[in-house]
mmCIF file of C-alpha atoms in Angstrom:
data_model
loop_
_atom_site.group_PDB
_atom_site.id
_atom_site.type_symbol
_atom_site.label_atom_id
_atom_site.label_comp_id
_atom_site.label_asym_id
_atom_site.label_seq_id
_atom_site.Cartn_x
_atom_site.Cartn_y
_atom_site.Cartn_z
ATOM 1 C CA MET A 1 -0.118 -0.233 0.106
ATOM 2 C CA ALA A 2 1.336 3.218 -0.899
ATOM 3 C CA SER A 3 0.871 5.805 1.962
ATOM 4 C CA LYS A 4 1.717 9.394 2.019
ATOM 5 C CA LYS A 5 2.050 10.199 5.517
ATOM 6 C CA ASN A 6 3.163 13.862 5.475
ATOM 7 C CA PRO A 7 0.635 16.502 4.832
ATOM 8 C CA PRO A 8 0.510 17.674 1.048
ATOM 9 C CA SER A 9 2.514 20.220 0.030
ATOM 10 C CA ALA A 10 2.592 22.681 -3.156
ATOM 11 C CA VAL A 11 4.692 21.978 -5.982
ATOM 12 C CA ALA A 12 7.509 24.605 -5.690
ATOM 13 C CA ALA A 13 10.962 25.323 -7.699
ATOM 14 C CA ASN A 14 13.951 24.433 -5.900
ATOM 15 C CA PRO A 15 15.506 28.298 -4.404
ATOM 16 C CA SER A 16 19.117 26.321 -5.080
ATOM 17 C CA ALA A 17 18.097 26.334 -8.870
ATOM 18 C CA LEU A 18 17.019 29.639 -9.748
ATOM 19 C CA ALA A 19 18.706 32.525 -11.191
ATOM 20 C CA VAL A 20 17.389 36.346 -10.160
ATOM 21 C CA LEU A 21 16.293 37.524 -13.474
ATOM 22 C CA HIS A 22 18.610 40.304 -14.571
ATOM 23 C CA ARG A 23 18.343 42.446 -17.726
ATOM 24 C CA GLU A 24 22.156 42.201 -18.283
ATOM 25 C CA THR A 25 22.850 38.437 -17.760
ATOM 26 C CA HIS A 26 19.459 37.345 -19.538
ATOM 27 C CA ARG A 27 19.491 39.944 -21.881
ATOM 28 C CA HIS A 28 19.977 37.768 -24.916
ATOM 29 C CA LEU A 29 17.881 35.304 -23.902
ATOM 30 C CA ARG A 30 14.711 33.433 -24.645
ATOM 31 C CA LEU A 31 11.743 31.551 -23.525
ATOM 32 C CA ASN A 32 9.977 29.062 -25.785
ATOM 33 C CA ARG A 33 6.242 30.428 -24.533
ATOM 34 C CA ASN A 34 4.799 27.822 -27.352
ATOM 35 C CA LYS A 35 5.601 24.475 -25.652
ATOM 36 C CA PRO A 36 5.816 24.782 -22.046
ATOM 37 C CA ASP A 37 7.359 22.099 -20.416
ATOM 38 C CA TYR A 38 6.114 21.245 -16.872
ATOM 39 C CA GLY A 39 7.877 18.165 -16.295
ATOM 40 C CA PHE A 40 9.311 20.133 -13.140
ATOM 41 C CA ALA A 41 5.741 19.101 -11.637
ATOM 42 C CA ARG A 42 5.751 15.462 -12.748
ATOM 43 C CA ALA A 43 6.596 14.416 -9.164
ATOM 44 C CA SER A 44 4.156 17.096 -7.271
ATOM 45 C CA VAL A 45 0.652 15.140 -6.029
ATOM 46 C CA THR A 46 -0.738 18.754 -4.982
ATOM 47 C CA VAL A 47 -0.509 22.092 -6.408
ATOM 48 C CA ALA A 48 -1.297 25.406 -4.730
ATOM 49 C CA LEU A 49 -4.393 26.939 -5.492
ATOM 50 C CA THR A 50 -5.729 30.982 -5.004
ATOM 51 C CA ALA A 51 -9.202 31.344 -3.849
ATOM 52 C CA ALA A 52 -9.970 33.507 -6.969
ATOM 53 C CA GLU A 53 -9.217 29.920 -9.051
ATOM 54 C CA LEU A 54 -11.370 27.948 -7.350
ATOM 55 C CA PRO A 55 -14.406 28.116 -9.172
ATOM 56 C CA ALA A 56 -12.561 26.778 -11.976
ATOM 57 C CA ALA A 57 -10.371 24.195 -10.254
ATOM 58 C CA CYS A 58 -13.028 22.683 -8.244
ATOM 59 C CA MET A 59 -15.034 21.503 -11.202
ATOM 60 C CA GLU A 60 -11.281 19.297 -12.440
ATOM 61 C CA TYR A 61 -9.562 18.574 -8.985
ATOM 62 C CA PRO A 62 -10.622 17.813 -5.630
ATOM 63 C CA CYS A 63 -9.054 20.545 -3.741
ATOM 64 C CA VAL A 64 -8.023 20.288 0.019
ATOM 65 C CA MET A 65 -6.184 22.269 2.448
ATOM 66 C CA ALA A 66 -3.147 21.544 4.330
ATOM 67 C CA ARG A 67 -1.067 22.979 7.008
ATOM 68 C CA GLN A 68 2.758 24.170 6.287
ATOM 69 C CA ALA A 69 5.688 23.401 8.621
ATOM 70 C CA ASP A 70 5.387 27.319 9.472
ATOM 71 C CA GLY A 71 1.774 27.030 10.563
ATOM 72 C CA SER A 72 0.234 28.816 7.736
ATOM 73 C CA LEU A 73 -3.059 27.108 5.687
ATOM 74 C CA SER A 74 -2.932 26.835 2.118
ATOM 75 C CA LEU A 75 -5.515 25.282 -0.680
ATOM 76 C CA LEU A 76 -4.266 22.928 -3.152
ATOM 77 C CA ALA A 77 -5.371 20.553 -6.134
ATOM 78 C CA VAL A 78 -5.070 16.857 -5.669
ATOM 79 C CA THR A 79 -2.982 16.164 -8.720
ATOM 80 C CA GLY A 80 -1.800 12.664 -7.628
ATOM 81 C CA LEU A 81 -2.354 10.074 -5.359
ATOM 82 C CA GLN A 82 1.029 8.341 -5.219
ATOM 83 C CA ALA A 83 4.085 10.125 -4.377
ATOM 84 C CA GLY A 84 6.284 10.999 -7.582
ATOM 85 C CA ASN A 85 3.464 10.654 -9.808
ATOM 86 C CA ASN A 86 1.063 13.291 -10.955
ATOM 87 C CA LEU A 87 -1.657 12.133 -13.167
ATOM 88 C CA TYR A 88 -1.766 15.398 -14.562
ATOM 89 C CA VAL A 89 1.524 15.945 -16.433
ATOM 90 C CA SER A 90 2.377 13.790 -19.757
ATOM 91 C CA ALA A 91 5.578 11.802 -20.043
ATOM 92 C CA SER A 92 6.543 14.821 -22.654
ATOM 93 C CA GLY A 93 5.415 17.615 -20.093
ATOM 94 C CA VAL A 94 2.201 18.294 -21.404
ATOM 95 C CA TRP A 95 -0.305 19.448 -18.618
ATOM 96 C CA LEU A 96 -3.711 17.163 -19.124
ATOM 97 C CA GLY A 97 -5.656 19.383 -17.472
ATOM 98 C CA GLU A 98 -7.943 21.994 -18.381
ATOM 99 C CA HIS A 99 -7.538 24.514 -15.355
ATOM 100 C CA LEU A 100 -3.777 25.137 -15.245
ATOM 101 C CA PRO A 101 -3.163 26.558 -11.858
ATOM 102 C CA ALA A 102 -2.051 30.093 -11.480
ATOM 103 C CA THR A 103 1.454 28.751 -9.784
ATOM 104 C CA LEU A 104 2.632 27.050 -12.599
ATOM 105 C CA ALA A 105 1.434 29.270 -15.387
ATOM 106 C CA THR A 106 3.970 31.792 -14.245
ATOM 107 C CA TRP A 107 6.858 29.134 -14.681
ATOM 108 C CA PRO A 108 10.053 29.275 -15.091
ATOM 109 C CA PHE A 109 9.097 32.875 -13.116
ATOM 110 C CA ARG A 110 9.212 32.441 -9.375
ATOM 111 C CA LEU A 111 9.159 35.525 -6.589
ATOM 112 C CA VAL A 112 12.018 34.501 -3.976
ATOM 113 C CA ARG A 113 12.827 36.223 -0.665
ATOM 114 C CA ASP A 114 15.888 38.850 -0.692
ATOM 115 C CA GLY A 115 18.086 37.028 2.161
ATOM 116 C CA GLY A 116 18.747 40.806 2.914
ATOM 117 C CA ASP A 117 15.143 41.871 3.298
ATOM 118 C CA ALA A 118 12.596 39.598 4.836
ATOM 119 C CA GLY A 119 10.129 42.029 3.078
ATOM 120 C CA ARG A 120 11.325 42.403 -0.274
ATOM 121 C CA PHE A 121 10.941 39.561 -2.913
ATOM 122 C CA LEU A 122 13.152 39.356 -6.145
ATOM 123 C CA VAL A 123 12.408 37.874 -9.664
ATOM 124 C CA GLY A 124 13.804 34.227 -9.401
ATOM 125 C CA VAL A 125 13.805 32.593 -13.561
ATOM 126 C CA MET A 126 15.195 28.561 -13.613
ATOM 127 C CA PRO A 127 17.709 29.207 -16.339
ATOM 128 C CA ALA A 128 17.557 26.052 -17.870
ATOM 129 C CA GLU A 129 14.187 26.793 -19.572
ATOM 130 C CA LEU A 130 15.686 29.616 -21.238
ATOM 131 C CA ASN A 131 18.157 29.391 -24.339
ATOM 132 C CA GLU A 132 19.833 31.836 -27.164
ATOM 133 C CA ALA A 133 17.525 30.459 -30.122
ATOM 134 C CA ALA A 134 13.932 29.623 -29.654
ATOM 135 C CA GLY A 135 11.123 30.911 -28.360
ATOM 136 C CA ASP A 136 10.180 34.990 -27.201
ATOM 137 C CA PRO A 137 13.112 37.310 -26.114
ATOM 138 C CA LEU A 138 12.883 38.375 -22.435
ATOM 139 C CA PHE A 139 14.397 41.841 -23.106
ATOM 140 C CA ASP A 140 14.367 44.090 -26.592
ATOM 141 C CA ALA A 141 17.161 45.423 -28.102
ATOM 142 C CA THR A 142 17.245 48.591 -25.139
ATOM 143 C CA GLY A 143 17.298 46.310 -22.179
ATOM 144 C CA ALA A 144 13.797 46.739 -21.213
ATOM 145 C CA GLU A 145 11.394 43.548 -20.470
ATOM 146 C CA SER A 146 9.581 42.590 -23.519
ATOM 147 C CA PRO A 147 5.592 43.364 -23.032
ATOM 148 C CA TRP A 148 4.917 39.577 -22.344
ATOM 149 C CA LEU A 149 7.248 39.331 -19.601
ATOM 150 C CA LEU A 150 5.827 42.171 -17.835
ATOM 151 C CA GLU A 151 2.523 40.620 -17.922
ATOM 152 C CA ARG A 152 3.933 37.478 -16.393
ATOM 153 C CA LEU A 153 5.821 39.694 -13.512
ATOM 154 C CA ARG A 154 2.459 41.137 -13.122
ATOM 155 C CA GLN A 155 1.105 37.710 -12.911
ATOM 156 C CA LEU A 156 3.484 36.729 -10.620
ATOM 157 C CA VAL A 157 2.721 39.855 -8.405
ATOM 158 C CA ASP A 158 -0.770 39.009 -8.278
ATOM 159 C CA THR A 159 -0.463 35.308 -7.693
ATOM 160 C CA ASP A 160 1.588 36.004 -4.430
ATOM 161 C CA ALA A 161 -1.381 38.218 -3.463
ATOM 162 C CA GLY A 162 -3.888 35.685 -4.133
ATOM 163 C CA LEU A 163 -2.417 32.885 -2.107
ATOM 164 C CA THR A 164 -1.680 35.642 0.812
ATOM 165 C CA GLU A 165 -5.485 36.115 0.803
ATOM 166 C CA THR A 166 -6.667 32.686 0.317
ATOM 167 C CA SER A 167 -4.334 31.606 3.491
ATOM 168 C CA ARG A 168 -6.196 34.607 5.256
ATOM 169 C CA HIS A 169 -9.550 32.966 4.467
ATOM 170 C CA LEU A 170 -8.423 29.284 5.410
ATOM 171 C CA THR A 171 -7.345 30.858 8.962
ATOM 172 C CA ALA A 172 -10.762 32.542 9.418
ATOM 173 C CA LEU A 173 -12.221 28.690 8.641
ATOM 174 C CA ASP A 174 -9.507 26.915 10.939
ATOM 175 C CA ALA A 175 -10.810 30.048 13.379
ATOM 176 C CA ALA A 176 -14.370 29.010 13.379
ATOM 177 C CA GLY A 177 -13.318 25.448 14.064
ATOM 178 C CA VAL A 178 -14.674 24.204 11.167
ATOM 179 C CA LEU A 179 -11.514 22.395 9.696
ATOM 180 C CA THR A 180 -10.989 18.557 10.167
ATOM 181 C CA GLU A 181 -8.008 16.057 9.132
ATOM 182 C CA ARG A 182 -9.151 13.298 6.539
ATOM 183 C CA SER A 183 -7.537 10.637 4.785
ATOM 184 C CA LEU A 184 -8.410 9.045 1.196
ATOM 185 C CA GLN A 185 -8.353 5.079 0.802
ATOM 186 C CA ALA A 186 -8.783 3.563 -2.598
ATOM 187 C CA VAL A 187 -8.221 0.498 -4.624
ATOM 188 C CA LEU A 188 -7.252 1.438 -8.025
ATOM 189 C CA ALA A 189 -8.368 -0.613 -11.074
ATOM 190 C CA ASP A 190 -5.322 -2.841 -11.135
ATOM 191 C CA GLY A 191 -6.066 -4.096 -7.164
ATOM 192 C CA SER A 192 -3.323 -1.581 -5.829
ATOM 193 C CA ASP A 193 -4.555 -0.006 -2.745
ATOM 194 C CA VAL A 194 -3.548 3.838 -2.049
ATOM 195 C CA GLU A 195 -3.907 5.775 0.780
ATOM 196 C CA LEU A 196 -3.292 10.121 1.322
ATOM 197 C CA ASN A 197 -3.214 11.106 4.469
ATOM 198 C CA GLY A 198 -2.548 14.871 6.305
ATOM 199 C CA PHE A 199 -4.753 17.233 4.392
ATOM 200 C CA LEU A 200 -7.670 19.242 5.789
ATOM 201 C CA VAL A 201 -11.374 19.445 4.704
ATOM 202 C CA VAL A 202 -14.401 21.730 6.035
ATOM 203 C CA ASP A 203 -16.565 19.581 8.105
ATOM 204 C CA GLU A 204 -19.854 20.275 6.558
ATOM 205 C CA ALA A 205 -22.145 19.541 9.892
ATOM 206 C CA LYS A 206 -19.769 22.136 11.548
ATOM 207 C CA LEU A 207 -20.370 24.642 8.789
ATOM 208 C CA GLN A 208 -24.107 24.318 9.005
ATOM 209 C CA ALA A 209 -24.103 24.753 12.822
ATOM 210 C CA LEU A 210 -22.009 28.130 12.657
ATOM 211 C CA PRO A 211 -23.824 30.930 14.521
ATOM 212 C CA GLU A 212 -25.503 33.534 12.027
ATOM 213 C CA LYS A 213 -22.599 36.192 13.201
ATOM 214 C CA THR A 214 -19.623 33.851 12.430
ATOM 215 C CA VAL A 215 -21.434 32.601 9.329
ATOM 216 C CA HIS A 216 -21.781 36.441 7.857
ATOM 217 C CA GLU A 217 -17.970 37.464 8.870
ATOM 218 C CA LEU A 218 -17.067 34.211 6.713
ATOM 219 C CA HIS A 219 -19.368 35.386 4.195
ATOM 220 C CA VAL A 220 -17.939 38.701 3.905
ATOM 221 C CA GLN A 221 -14.351 37.928 4.064
ATOM 222 C CA GLY A 222 -14.946 35.612 1.411
ATOM 223 C CA ALA A 223 -14.043 32.250 3.292
ATOM 224 C CA LEU A 224 -17.810 31.065 3.068
ATOM 225 C CA SER A 225 -17.692 30.647 -0.902
ATOM 226 C CA LEU A 226 -14.375 28.968 -0.844
ATOM 227 C CA ALA A 227 -15.824 26.732 2.036
ATOM 228 C CA TYR A 228 -18.373 25.375 -0.600
ATOM 229 C CA LEU A 229 -16.893 25.713 -3.334
ATOM 230 C CA HIS A 230 -13.824 23.187 -1.842
ATOM 231 C CA LEU A 231 -16.762 20.795 -0.827
ATOM 232 C CA LEU A 232 -18.070 20.604 -4.340
ATOM 233 C CA SER A 233 -14.779 19.895 -5.418
ATOM 234 C CA LEU A 234 -14.715 16.523 -2.804
ATOM 235 C CA ARG A 235 -16.970 14.696 -5.710
ATOM 236 C CA ARG A 236 -13.514 14.656 -7.491
ATOM 237 C CA PHE A 237 -12.289 12.567 -5.435
ATOM 238 C CA ARG A 238 -13.734 9.547 -7.568
ATOM 239 C CA PRO A 239 -12.580 10.616 -10.987
ATOM 240 C CA LEU A 240 -9.210 11.275 -9.716
ATOM 241 C CA VAL A 241 -9.086 7.809 -8.301
ATOM 242 C CA ALA A 242 -10.056 6.436 -11.543
ATOM 243 C CA ARG A 243 -7.789 8.505 -13.505
ATOM 244 C CA ALA A 244 -4.821 6.680 -11.021
ATOM 245 C CA GLY A 245 -6.228 3.326 -12.080
ATOM 246 C CA GLN A 246 -6.201 3.823 -15.828
ATOM 247 C CA ARG A 247 -2.874 5.167 -15.703
ATOM 248 C CA ALA A 248 -2.003 2.117 -13.715
ATOM 249 C CA LEU A 249 -3.136 -0.033 -16.395
ATOM 250 C CA ALA A 250 -1.323 1.411 -18.628
ATOM 251 C CA VAL A 251 1.934 1.017 -17.204
ATOM 252 C CA ASP A 252 1.040 -2.852 -17.040
ATOM 253 C CA THR A 253 -0.392 -3.257 -20.291
ATOM 254 C CA PRO A 254 -0.649 -0.324 -22.624
ATOM 255 C CA ARG A 255 -3.704 -1.046 -24.325
ATOM 256 C CA ALA A 256 -5.425 -1.668 -21.267
ATOM 257 C CA SER A 257 -6.559 2.056 -20.380
ATOM 258 C CA THR A 258 -8.192 1.759 -23.998
ATOM 259 C CA GLN A 259 -10.415 -0.876 -22.858
ATOM 260 C CA PRO A 260 -14.264 -0.598 -22.121
ATOM 261 C CA ASP A 261 -14.466 -3.240 -19.700
ATOM 262 C CA ALA A 262 -11.671 -1.750 -17.269
ATOM 263 C CA PRO A 263 -12.117 -2.970 -13.601
ATOM 264 C CA GLU A 264 -14.419 0.057 -11.797
ATOM 265 C CA THR A 265 -12.451 1.784 -8.753
ATOM 266 C CA GLU A 266 -13.356 2.302 -4.980
ATOM 267 C CA ALA A 267 -12.997 5.520 -3.027
ATOM 268 C CA SER A 268 -14.049 6.695 0.343
ATOM 269 C CA LEU A 269 -12.703 9.625 2.862
ATOM 270 C CA SER A 270 -12.425 9.010 6.465
ATOM 271 C CA ALA A 271 -11.666 10.692 9.581
#
């Protein structure tokens, strides 16, 4: 049985692999935006989300919460059930989902904390994703940022602000006492068992039992709509389990995923 015993964590770039974006160092480099490679997320079973994208994400991914090492709360799209196997990244690095999380859309750029100033962030980039021949130039002949790069940098700032706001919503739900830990047990189509532990969900009964004043406060903050969209997204666990089973069968038998009579999967959430 494969078991993920630690809380899910969002996919993140290795800080040591990032270089600070610099108009001189990267002036002659390009990014091939027409063929983005999401292979960097292949091993991640969760991806961080902002509350603003939850209306779209909840229709495709189970979306859960997790408490990170620093005590903060994150909203996560569950994209896999077994460590190292993101079910939404193809062998060639193509993102297979209809909704691309904002934290992936800004790749290969990331905001990184300035070591000399805790409140200041720099723009980091993965040098391996850049080249001198193919794609769009990062800077123009004068050294100014290309329009598409300026837009990408704006997205970085907006996404970071969205993650901060989302964390505030989750903290409000946590303070209201409606978050509870859950685990997922499932049997895949190939007969193997999987277990995903350490994530948080909204306890719907506790949510409905909240005092009217608290409900109003959560509504005004935007946390209430997040809670209900999250609950809606939990229906996507069963399709995710089916997706995992299909991939497992495809690995064992390349043609198995196309067979109409593939075995059904089972999934259950438990406290």
